[in-house]
mmCIF file of C-alpha atoms and ligand atoms in Angstrom:
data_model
loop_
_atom_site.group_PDB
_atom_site.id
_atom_site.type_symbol
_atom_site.label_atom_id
_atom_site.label_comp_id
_atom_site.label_asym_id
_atom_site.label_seq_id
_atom_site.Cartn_x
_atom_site.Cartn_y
_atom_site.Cartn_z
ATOM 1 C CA UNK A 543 113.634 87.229 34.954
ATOM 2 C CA UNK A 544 110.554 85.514 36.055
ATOM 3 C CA UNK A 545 106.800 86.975 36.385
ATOM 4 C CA UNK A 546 107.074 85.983 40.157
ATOM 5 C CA UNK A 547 111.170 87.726 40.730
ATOM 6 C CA UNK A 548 109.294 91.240 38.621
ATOM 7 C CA UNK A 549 106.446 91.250 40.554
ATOM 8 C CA UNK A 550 107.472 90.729 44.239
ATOM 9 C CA UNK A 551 109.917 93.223 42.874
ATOM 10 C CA UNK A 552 112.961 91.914 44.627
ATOM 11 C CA UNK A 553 116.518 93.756 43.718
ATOM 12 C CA UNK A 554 118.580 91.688 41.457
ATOM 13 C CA UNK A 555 121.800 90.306 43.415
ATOM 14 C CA UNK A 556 124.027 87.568 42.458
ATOM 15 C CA UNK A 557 125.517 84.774 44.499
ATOM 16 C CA UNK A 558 127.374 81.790 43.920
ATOM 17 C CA UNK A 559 129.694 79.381 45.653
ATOM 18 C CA UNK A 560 132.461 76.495 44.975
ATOM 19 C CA UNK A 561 133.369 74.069 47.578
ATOM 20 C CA UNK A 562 136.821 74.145 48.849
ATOM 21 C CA UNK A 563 137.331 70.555 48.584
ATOM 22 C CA UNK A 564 140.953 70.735 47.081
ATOM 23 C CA UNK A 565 142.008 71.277 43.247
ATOM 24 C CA UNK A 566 139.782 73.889 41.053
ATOM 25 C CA UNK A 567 139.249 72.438 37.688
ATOM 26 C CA UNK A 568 138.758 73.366 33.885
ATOM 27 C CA UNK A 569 135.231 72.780 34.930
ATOM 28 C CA UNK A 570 134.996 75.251 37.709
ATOM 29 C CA UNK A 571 136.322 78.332 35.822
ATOM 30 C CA UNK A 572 134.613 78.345 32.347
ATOM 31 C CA UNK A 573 130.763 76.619 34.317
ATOM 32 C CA UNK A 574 131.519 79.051 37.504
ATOM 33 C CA UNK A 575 134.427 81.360 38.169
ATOM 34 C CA UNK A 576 134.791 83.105 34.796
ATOM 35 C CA UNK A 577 131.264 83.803 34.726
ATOM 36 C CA UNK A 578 131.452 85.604 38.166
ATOM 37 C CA UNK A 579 134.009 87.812 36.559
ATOM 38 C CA UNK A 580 131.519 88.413 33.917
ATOM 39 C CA UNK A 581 128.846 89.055 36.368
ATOM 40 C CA UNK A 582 130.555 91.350 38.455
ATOM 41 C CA UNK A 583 132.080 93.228 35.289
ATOM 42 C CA UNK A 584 129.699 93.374 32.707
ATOM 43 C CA UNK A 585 126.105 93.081 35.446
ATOM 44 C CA UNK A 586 123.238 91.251 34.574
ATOM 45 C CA UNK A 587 121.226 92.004 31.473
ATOM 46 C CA UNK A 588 122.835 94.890 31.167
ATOM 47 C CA UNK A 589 122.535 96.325 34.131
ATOM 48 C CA UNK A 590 124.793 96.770 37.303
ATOM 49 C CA UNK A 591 124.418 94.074 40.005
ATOM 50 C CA UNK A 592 125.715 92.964 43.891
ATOM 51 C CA UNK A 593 127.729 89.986 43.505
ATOM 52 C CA UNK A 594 128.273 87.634 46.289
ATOM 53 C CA UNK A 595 130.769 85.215 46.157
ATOM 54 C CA UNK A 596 131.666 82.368 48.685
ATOM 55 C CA UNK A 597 134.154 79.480 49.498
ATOM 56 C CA UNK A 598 131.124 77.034 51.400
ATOM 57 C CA UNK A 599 133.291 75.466 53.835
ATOM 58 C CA UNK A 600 130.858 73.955 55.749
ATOM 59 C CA UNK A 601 129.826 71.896 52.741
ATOM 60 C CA UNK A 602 133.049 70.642 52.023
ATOM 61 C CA UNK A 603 132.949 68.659 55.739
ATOM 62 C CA UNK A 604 129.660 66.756 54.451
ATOM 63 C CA UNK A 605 131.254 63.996 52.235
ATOM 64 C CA UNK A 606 134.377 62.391 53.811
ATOM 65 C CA UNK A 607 136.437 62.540 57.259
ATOM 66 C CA UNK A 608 138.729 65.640 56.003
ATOM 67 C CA UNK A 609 141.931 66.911 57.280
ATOM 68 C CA UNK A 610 141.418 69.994 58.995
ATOM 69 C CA UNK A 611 145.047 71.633 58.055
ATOM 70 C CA UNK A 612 143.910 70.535 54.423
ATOM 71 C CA UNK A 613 140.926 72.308 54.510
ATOM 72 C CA UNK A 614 142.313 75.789 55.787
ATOM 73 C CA UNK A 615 144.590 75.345 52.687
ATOM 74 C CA UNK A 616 142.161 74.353 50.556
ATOM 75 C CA UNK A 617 139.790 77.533 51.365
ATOM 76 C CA UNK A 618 142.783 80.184 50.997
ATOM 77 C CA UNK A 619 143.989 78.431 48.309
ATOM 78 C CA UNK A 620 140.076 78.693 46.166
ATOM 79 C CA UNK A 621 140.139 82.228 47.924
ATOM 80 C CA UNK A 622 143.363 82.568 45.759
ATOM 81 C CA UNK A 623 141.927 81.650 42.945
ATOM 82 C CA UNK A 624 138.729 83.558 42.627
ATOM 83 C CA UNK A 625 140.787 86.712 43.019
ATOM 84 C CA UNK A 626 143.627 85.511 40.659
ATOM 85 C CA UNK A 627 140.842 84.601 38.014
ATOM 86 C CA UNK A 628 139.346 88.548 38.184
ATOM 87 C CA UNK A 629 136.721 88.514 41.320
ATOM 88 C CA UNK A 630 137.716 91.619 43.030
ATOM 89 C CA UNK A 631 136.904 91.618 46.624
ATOM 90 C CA UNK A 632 136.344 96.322 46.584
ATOM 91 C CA UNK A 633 133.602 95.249 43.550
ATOM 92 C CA UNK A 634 132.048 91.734 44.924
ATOM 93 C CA UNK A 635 131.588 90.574 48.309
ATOM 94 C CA UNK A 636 133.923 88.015 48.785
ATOM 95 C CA UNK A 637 133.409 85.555 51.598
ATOM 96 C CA UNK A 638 134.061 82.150 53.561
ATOM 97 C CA UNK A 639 130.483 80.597 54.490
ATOM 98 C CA UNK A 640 131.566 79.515 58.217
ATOM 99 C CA UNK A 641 132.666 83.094 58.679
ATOM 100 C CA UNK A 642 128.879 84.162 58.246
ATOM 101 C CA UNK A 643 126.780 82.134 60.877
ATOM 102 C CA UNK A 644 123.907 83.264 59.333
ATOM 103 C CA UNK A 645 123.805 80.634 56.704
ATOM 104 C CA UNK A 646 124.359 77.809 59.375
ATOM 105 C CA UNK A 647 121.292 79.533 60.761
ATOM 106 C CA UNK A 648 118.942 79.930 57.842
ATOM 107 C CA UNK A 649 119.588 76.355 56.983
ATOM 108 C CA UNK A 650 118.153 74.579 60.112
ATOM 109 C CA UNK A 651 114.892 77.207 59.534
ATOM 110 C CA UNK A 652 114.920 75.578 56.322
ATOM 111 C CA UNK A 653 116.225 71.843 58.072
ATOM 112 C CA UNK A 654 112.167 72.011 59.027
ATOM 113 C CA UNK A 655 110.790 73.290 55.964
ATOM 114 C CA UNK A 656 112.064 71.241 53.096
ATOM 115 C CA UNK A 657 110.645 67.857 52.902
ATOM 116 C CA UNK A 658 112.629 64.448 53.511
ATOM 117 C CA UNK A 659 111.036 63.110 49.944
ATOM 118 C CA UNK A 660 112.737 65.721 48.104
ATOM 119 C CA UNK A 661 115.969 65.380 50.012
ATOM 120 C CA UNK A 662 116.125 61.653 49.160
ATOM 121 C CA UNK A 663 115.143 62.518 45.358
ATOM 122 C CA UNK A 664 118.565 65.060 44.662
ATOM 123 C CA UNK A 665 120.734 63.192 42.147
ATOM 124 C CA UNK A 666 124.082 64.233 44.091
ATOM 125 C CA UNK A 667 122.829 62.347 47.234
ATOM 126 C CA UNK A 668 122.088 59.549 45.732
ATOM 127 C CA UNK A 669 125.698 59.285 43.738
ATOM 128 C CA UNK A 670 127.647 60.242 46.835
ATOM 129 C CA UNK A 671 125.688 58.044 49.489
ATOM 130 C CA UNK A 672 125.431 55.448 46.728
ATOM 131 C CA UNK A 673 124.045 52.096 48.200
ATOM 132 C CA UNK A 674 125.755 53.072 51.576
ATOM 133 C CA UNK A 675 123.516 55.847 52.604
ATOM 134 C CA UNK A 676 123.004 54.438 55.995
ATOM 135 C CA UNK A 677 126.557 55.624 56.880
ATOM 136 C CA UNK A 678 126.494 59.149 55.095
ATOM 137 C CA UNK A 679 126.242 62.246 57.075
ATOM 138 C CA UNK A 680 123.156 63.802 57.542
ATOM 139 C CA UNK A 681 124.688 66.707 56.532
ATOM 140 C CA UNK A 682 125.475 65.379 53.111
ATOM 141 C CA UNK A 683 121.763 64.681 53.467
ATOM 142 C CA UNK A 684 120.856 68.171 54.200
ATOM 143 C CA UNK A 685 123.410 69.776 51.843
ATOM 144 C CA UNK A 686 120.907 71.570 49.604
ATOM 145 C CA UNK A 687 118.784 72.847 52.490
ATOM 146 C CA UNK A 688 122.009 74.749 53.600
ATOM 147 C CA UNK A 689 122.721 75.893 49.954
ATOM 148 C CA UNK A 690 119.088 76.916 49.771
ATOM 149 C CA UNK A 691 119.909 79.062 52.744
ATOM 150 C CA UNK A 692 123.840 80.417 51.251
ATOM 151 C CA UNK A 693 121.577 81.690 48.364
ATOM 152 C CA UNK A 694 118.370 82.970 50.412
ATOM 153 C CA UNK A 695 120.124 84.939 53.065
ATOM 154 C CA UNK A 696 121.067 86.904 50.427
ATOM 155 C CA UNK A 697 117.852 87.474 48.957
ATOM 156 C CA UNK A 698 119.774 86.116 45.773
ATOM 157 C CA UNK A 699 117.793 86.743 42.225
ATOM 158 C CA UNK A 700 120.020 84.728 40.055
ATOM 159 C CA UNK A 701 122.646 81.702 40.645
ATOM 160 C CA UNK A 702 125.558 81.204 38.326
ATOM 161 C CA UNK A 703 126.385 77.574 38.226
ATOM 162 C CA UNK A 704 127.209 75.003 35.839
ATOM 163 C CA UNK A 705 124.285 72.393 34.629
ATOM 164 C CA UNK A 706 125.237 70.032 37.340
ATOM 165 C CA UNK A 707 123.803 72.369 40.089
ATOM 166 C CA UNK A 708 120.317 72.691 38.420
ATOM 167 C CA UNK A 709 118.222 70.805 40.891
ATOM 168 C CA UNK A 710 119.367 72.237 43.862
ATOM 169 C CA UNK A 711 118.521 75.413 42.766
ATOM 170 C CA UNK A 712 115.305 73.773 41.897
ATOM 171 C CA UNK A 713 115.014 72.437 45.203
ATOM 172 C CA UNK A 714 116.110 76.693 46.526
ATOM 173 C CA UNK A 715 112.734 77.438 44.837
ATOM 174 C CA UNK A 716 110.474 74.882 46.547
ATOM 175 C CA UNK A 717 111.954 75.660 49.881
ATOM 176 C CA UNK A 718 111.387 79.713 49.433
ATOM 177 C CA UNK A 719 108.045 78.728 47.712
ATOM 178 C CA UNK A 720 106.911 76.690 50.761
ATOM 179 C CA UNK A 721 108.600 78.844 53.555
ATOM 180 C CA UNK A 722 106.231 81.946 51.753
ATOM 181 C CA UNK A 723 103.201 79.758 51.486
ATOM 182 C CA UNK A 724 103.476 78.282 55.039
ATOM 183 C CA UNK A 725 104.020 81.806 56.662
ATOM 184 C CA UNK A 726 101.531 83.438 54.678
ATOM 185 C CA UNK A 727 104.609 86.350 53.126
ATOM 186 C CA UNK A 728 105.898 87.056 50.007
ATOM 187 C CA UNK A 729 109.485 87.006 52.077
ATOM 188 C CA UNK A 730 112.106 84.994 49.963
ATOM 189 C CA UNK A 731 112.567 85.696 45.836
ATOM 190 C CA UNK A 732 112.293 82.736 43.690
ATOM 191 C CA UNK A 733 115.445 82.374 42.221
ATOM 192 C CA UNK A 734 116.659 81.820 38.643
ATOM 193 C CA UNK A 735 119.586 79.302 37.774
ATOM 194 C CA UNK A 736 121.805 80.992 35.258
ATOM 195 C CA UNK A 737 123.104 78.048 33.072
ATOM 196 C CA UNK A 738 124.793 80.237 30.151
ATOM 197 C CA UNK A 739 127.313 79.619 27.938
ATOM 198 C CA UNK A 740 129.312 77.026 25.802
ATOM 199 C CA UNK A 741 130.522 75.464 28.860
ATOM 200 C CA UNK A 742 128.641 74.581 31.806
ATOM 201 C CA UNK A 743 128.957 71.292 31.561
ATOM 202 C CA UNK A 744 132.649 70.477 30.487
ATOM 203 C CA UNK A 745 133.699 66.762 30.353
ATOM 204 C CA UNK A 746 136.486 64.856 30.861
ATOM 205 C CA UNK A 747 138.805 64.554 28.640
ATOM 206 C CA UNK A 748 139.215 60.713 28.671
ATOM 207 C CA UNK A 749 135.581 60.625 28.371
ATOM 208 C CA UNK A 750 133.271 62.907 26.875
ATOM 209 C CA UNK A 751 129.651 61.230 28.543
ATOM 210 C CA UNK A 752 131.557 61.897 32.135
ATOM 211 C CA UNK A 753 131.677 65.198 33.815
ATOM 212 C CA UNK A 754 135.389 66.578 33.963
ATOM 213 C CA UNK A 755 135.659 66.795 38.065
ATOM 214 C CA UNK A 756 138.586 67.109 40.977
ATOM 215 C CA UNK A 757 137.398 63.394 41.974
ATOM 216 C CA UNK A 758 137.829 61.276 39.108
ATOM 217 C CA UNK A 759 141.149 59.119 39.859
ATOM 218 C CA UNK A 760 142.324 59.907 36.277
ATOM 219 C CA UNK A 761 144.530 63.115 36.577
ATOM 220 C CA UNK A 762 144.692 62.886 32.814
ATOM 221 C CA UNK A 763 140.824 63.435 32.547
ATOM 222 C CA UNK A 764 140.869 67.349 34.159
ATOM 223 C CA UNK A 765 142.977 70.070 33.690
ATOM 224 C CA UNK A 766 143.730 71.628 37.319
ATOM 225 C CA UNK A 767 144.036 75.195 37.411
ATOM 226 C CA UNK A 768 147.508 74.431 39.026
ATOM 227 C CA UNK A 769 148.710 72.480 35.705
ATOM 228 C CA UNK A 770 152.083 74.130 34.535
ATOM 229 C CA UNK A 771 152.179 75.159 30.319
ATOM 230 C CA UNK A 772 153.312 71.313 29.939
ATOM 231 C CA UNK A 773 151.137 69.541 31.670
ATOM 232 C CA UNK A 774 147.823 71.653 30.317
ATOM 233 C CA UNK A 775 149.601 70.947 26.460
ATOM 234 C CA UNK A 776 150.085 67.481 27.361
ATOM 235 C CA UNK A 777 146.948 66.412 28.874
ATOM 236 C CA UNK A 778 144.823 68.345 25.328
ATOM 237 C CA UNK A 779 147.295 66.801 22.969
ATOM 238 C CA UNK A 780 146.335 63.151 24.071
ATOM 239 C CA UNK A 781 142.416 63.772 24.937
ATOM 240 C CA UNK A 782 140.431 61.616 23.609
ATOM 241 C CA UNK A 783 138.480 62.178 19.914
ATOM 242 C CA UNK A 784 138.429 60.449 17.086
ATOM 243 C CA UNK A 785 139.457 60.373 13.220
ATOM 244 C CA UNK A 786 137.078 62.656 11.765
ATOM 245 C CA UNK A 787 137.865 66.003 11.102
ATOM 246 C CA UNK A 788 135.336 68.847 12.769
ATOM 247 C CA UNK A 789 132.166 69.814 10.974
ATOM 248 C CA UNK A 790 130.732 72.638 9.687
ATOM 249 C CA UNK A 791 128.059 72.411 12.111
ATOM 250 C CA UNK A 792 127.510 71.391 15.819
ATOM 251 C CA UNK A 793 124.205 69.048 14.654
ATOM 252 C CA UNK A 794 127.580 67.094 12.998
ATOM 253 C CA UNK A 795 129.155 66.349 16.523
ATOM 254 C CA UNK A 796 125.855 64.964 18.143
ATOM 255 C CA UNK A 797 127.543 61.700 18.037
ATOM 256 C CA UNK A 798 130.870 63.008 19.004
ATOM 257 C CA UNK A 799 130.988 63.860 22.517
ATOM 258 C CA UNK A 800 134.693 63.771 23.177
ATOM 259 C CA UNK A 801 134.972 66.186 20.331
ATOM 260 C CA UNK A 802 131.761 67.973 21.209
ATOM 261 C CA UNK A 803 133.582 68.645 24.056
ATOM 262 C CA UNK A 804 136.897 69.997 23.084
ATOM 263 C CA UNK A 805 134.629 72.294 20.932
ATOM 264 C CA UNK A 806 133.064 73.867 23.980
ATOM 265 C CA UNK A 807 136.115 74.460 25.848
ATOM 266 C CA UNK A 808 137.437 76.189 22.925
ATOM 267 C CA UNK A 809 134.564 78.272 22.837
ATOM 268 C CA UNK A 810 134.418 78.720 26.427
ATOM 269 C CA UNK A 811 137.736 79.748 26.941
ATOM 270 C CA UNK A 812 137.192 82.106 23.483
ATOM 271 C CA UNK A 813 134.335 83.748 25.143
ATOM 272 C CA UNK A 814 132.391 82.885 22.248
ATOM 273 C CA UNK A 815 129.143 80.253 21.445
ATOM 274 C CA UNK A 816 129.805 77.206 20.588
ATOM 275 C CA UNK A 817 128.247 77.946 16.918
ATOM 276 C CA UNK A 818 130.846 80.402 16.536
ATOM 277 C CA UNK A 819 133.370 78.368 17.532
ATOM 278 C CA UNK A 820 132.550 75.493 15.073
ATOM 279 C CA UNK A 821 132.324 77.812 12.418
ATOM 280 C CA UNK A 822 135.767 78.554 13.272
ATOM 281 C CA UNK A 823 137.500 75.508 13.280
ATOM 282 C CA UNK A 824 135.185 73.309 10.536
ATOM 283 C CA UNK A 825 137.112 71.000 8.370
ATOM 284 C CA UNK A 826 140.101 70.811 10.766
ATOM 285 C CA UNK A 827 141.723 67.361 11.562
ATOM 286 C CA UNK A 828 142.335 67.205 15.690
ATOM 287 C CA UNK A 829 146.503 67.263 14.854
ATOM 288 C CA UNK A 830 145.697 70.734 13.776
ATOM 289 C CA UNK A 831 142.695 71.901 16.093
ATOM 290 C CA UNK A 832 144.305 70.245 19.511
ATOM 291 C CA UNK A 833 148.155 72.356 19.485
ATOM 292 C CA UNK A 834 145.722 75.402 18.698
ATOM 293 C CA UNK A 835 143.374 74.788 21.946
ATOM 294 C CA UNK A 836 146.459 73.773 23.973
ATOM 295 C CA UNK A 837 148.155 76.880 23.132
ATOM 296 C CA UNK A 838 144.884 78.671 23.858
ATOM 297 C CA UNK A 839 144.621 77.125 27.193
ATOM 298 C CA UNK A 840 148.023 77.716 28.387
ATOM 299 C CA UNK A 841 147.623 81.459 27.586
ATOM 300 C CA UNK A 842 144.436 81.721 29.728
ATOM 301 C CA UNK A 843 145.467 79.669 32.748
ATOM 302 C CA UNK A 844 149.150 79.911 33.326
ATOM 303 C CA UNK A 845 149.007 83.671 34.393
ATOM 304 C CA UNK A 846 145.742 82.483 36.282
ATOM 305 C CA UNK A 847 147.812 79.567 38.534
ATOM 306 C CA UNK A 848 151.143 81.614 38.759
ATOM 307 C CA UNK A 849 148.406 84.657 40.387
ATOM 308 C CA UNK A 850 147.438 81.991 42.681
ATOM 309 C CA UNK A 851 150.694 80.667 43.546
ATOM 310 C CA UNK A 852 151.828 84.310 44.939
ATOM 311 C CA UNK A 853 148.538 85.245 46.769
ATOM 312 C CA UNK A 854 149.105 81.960 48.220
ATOM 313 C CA UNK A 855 152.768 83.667 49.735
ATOM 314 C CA UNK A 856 150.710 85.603 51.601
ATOM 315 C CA UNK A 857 148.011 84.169 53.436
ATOM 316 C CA UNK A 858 147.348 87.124 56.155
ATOM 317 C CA UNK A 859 146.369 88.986 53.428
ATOM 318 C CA UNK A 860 143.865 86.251 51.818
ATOM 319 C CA UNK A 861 143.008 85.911 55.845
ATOM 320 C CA UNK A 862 141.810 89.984 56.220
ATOM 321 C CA UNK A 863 140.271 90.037 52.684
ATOM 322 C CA UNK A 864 137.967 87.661 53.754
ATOM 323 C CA UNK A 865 137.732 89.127 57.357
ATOM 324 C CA UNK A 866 136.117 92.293 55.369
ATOM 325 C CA UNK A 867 134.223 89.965 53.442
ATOM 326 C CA UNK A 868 132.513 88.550 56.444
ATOM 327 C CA UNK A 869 131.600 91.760 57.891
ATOM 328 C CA UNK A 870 130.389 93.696 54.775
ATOM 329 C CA UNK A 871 128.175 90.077 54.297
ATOM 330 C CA UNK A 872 126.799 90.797 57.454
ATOM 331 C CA UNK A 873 125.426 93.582 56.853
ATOM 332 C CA UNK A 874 122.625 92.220 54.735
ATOM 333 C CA UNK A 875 122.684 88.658 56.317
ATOM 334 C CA UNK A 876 122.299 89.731 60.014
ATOM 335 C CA UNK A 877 119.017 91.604 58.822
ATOM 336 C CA UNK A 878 116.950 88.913 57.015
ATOM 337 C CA UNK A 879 117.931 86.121 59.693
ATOM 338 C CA UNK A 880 116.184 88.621 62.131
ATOM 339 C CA UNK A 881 113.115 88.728 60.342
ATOM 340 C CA UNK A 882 113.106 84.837 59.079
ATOM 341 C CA UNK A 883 113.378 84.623 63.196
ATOM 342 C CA UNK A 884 110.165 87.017 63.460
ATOM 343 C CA UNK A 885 108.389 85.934 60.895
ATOM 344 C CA UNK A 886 108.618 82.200 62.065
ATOM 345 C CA UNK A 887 107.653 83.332 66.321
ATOM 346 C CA UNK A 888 110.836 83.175 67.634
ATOM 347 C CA UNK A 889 111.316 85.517 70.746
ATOM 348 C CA UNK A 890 113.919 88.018 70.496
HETATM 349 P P1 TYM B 1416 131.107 72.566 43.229
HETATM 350 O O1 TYM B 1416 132.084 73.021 44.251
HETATM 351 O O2 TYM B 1416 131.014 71.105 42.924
HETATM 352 O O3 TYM B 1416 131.351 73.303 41.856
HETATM 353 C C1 TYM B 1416 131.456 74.715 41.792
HETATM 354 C C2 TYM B 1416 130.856 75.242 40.497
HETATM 355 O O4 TYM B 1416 131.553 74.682 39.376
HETATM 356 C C3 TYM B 1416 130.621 74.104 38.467
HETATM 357 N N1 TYM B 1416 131.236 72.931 37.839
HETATM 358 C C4 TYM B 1416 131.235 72.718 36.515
HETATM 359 N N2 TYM B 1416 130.758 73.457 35.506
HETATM 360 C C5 TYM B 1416 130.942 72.968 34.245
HETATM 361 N N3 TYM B 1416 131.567 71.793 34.001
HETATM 362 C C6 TYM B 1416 132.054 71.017 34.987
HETATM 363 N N4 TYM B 1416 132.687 69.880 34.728
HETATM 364 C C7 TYM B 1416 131.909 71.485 36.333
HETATM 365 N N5 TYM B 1416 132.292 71.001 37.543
HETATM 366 C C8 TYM B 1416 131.854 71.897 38.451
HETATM 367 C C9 TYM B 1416 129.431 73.714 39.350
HETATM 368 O O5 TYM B 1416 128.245 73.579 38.596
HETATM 369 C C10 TYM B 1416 129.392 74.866 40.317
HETATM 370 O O6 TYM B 1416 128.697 75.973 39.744
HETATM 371 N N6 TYM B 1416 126.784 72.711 45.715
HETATM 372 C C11 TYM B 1416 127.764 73.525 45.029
HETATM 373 C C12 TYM B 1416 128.379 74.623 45.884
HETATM 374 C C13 TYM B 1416 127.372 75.554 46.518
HETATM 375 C C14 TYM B 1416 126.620 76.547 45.835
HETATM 376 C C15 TYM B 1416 125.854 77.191 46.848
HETATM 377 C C16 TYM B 1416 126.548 76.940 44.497
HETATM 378 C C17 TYM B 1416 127.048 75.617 47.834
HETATM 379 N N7 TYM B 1416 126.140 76.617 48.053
HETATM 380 C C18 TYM B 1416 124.981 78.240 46.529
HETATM 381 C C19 TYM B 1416 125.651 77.989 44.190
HETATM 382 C C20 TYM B 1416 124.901 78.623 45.197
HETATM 383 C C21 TYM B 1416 128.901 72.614 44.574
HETATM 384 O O7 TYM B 1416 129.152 71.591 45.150
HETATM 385 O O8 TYM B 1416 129.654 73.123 43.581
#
């Protein structure tokens, strides 16, 4: 924890979210979803903590003209698979972000307090708009002001995320740090990425210097969390490595990053480091190493995808969880939107 989180002496809570843009990913459980579960099981530290959980809707309309019966889908179906992977809506609060208004809300406060400069410097922007940012959304533009709010209506502490999310939640800082300073209060916590673990930034698997993600057009390069026993087995057996067999030590695969790579997501899914892992597997040739990680894989996410498939029989049920969800969120959210409102002069 930071001097500035002890001192203002703000009460630890986590929150995190995943878009529901279709098709959760190796990547998404061992750099997010499996470290929720941790989170909300084993607290923070040591120590018991609130866990917020959400499916951001509203950022999953910022890249591309979306289908709307797609994205209903798509949010039950990532509402399916938090629970399936062990986030228990009685322990965490489990919501959809367009079911709280109160992020919507918080974000345009902070629409006028973050700066168009550091908008336009956010490495996601400039890969998404690319060289056509003339005809991107300006909500893709003003995507992390509305995370900044997701995390700040909550008075949020600390952010699980995986590596890739790192400046945003730089950016959440800035934003509390300015709305504070501007107003004169000590109002919104500064709060700490939590970038932990052998995996939180898990490649592809055609291509270990590219980030394993749901929108690379190789379906060979992820493993979905929907892969059946076969597919998961088939797409480890032929990932990319090389001749050598694994070290003794991880300085030995600094060159290696398609092995490097399988290495993590053994450890990952081992909850283990990776220094333990390597020290597990040194000296093995990949014919040896990949049926073990396969087999390893398949006995982590099958139960996970066939949990999702039957929540997903039953979608008034997903539909009431996160009914509860909403209103239990609501409870804190409702409370610091009022006084953002008072503390910036608005009537009411
Ligand atoms: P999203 O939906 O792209 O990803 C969800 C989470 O999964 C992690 N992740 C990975 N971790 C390791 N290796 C990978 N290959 C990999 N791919 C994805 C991401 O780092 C993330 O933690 N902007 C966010 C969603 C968001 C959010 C928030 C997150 C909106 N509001 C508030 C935290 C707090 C995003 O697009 O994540």
């Amino acid at each position: 924890m930071t001097e500035q989180t002890q001192r203002t002496g703000f009460t630890p809570r986590v929150f995190s979210g995943i878009q529901p843009s279709g098709g959760l990913t190796l990547g998404n459980y061992l750099g997010a979803i499996k470290r929720f579960v941790d989170m909300q099981d084993r607290g923070l530290n040591g120590q018991p903590v609130e866990t917020v959980y959400c499916m951001v809707d509203l950022h999953a309309i910022t890249a591309k003209l979306h289908d709307p019966e797609t994205l209903r889908r798509n949010t039950r179906e990532l509402c399916a698979g938090f629970i399936a992977a062990g986030v228990d809506p009685e322990k965490s609060v489990l919501i959809n972000q367009s079911q709280v208004p109160e992020h919507a809300q918080l974000a345009w406060i902070f629409n006028c307090v973050a700066r168009m400069g550091w908008m336009q410097r956010m490495t996601q922007w400039k890969d998404k708009a690319g060289k056509n940012s003339e005809n991107a959304s300006l909500g893709l533009f003003a995507y992390p002001a509305l995370m900044a709010a997701d995390i700040l209506i909550y008075h949020a502490t600390h952010v699980p995320v995986g590596e890739d999310q790192k400046q945003h939640i730089e950016l959440t800082r800035d934003i509390a740090a300015k709305f504070n300073h501007d107003y004169g209060v000590d109002f919104f916590p500064i709060t700490e990425p939590v970038i932990e673990g052998a995996a939180t930034r898990v490649m592809s698997l055609r291509d270990g210097t590219k980030k394993m993600s749901k929108s690379d057009p190789s379906d060979a390069s992820r493993i979905n969390m929907t892969d059946d026993a076969d597919a998961i087995a088939k797409k480890i057996r032929k990932a990319k490595t090389d001749p050598e067999p694994l070290p003794e030590t991880l300085d030995g695969l600094k060159d290696r990053p398609d092995a490097r790579n399988l290495v993590n997501i053994f450890a990952g899914l081992s909850d283990i480091s990776a220094e333990d892992a390597i020290a597990q597997v040194a000296g093995q040739q990949f014919g040896q190493f990949k049926p073990m990680l396969a087999d390893l894989a398949v006995a982590k996410l099958a139960p996970i995808s066939e949990e999702m498939a039957r929540l997903m029989q039953d979608t008034a049920e997903i539909d009431a969880i996160l009914n509860r969800g909403a209103s239990r969120a609501r409870e804190i959210t409702a409370p610091v939107l009022k006084r953002t409102y008072d503390i910036v002069g608005m009537v009411g």
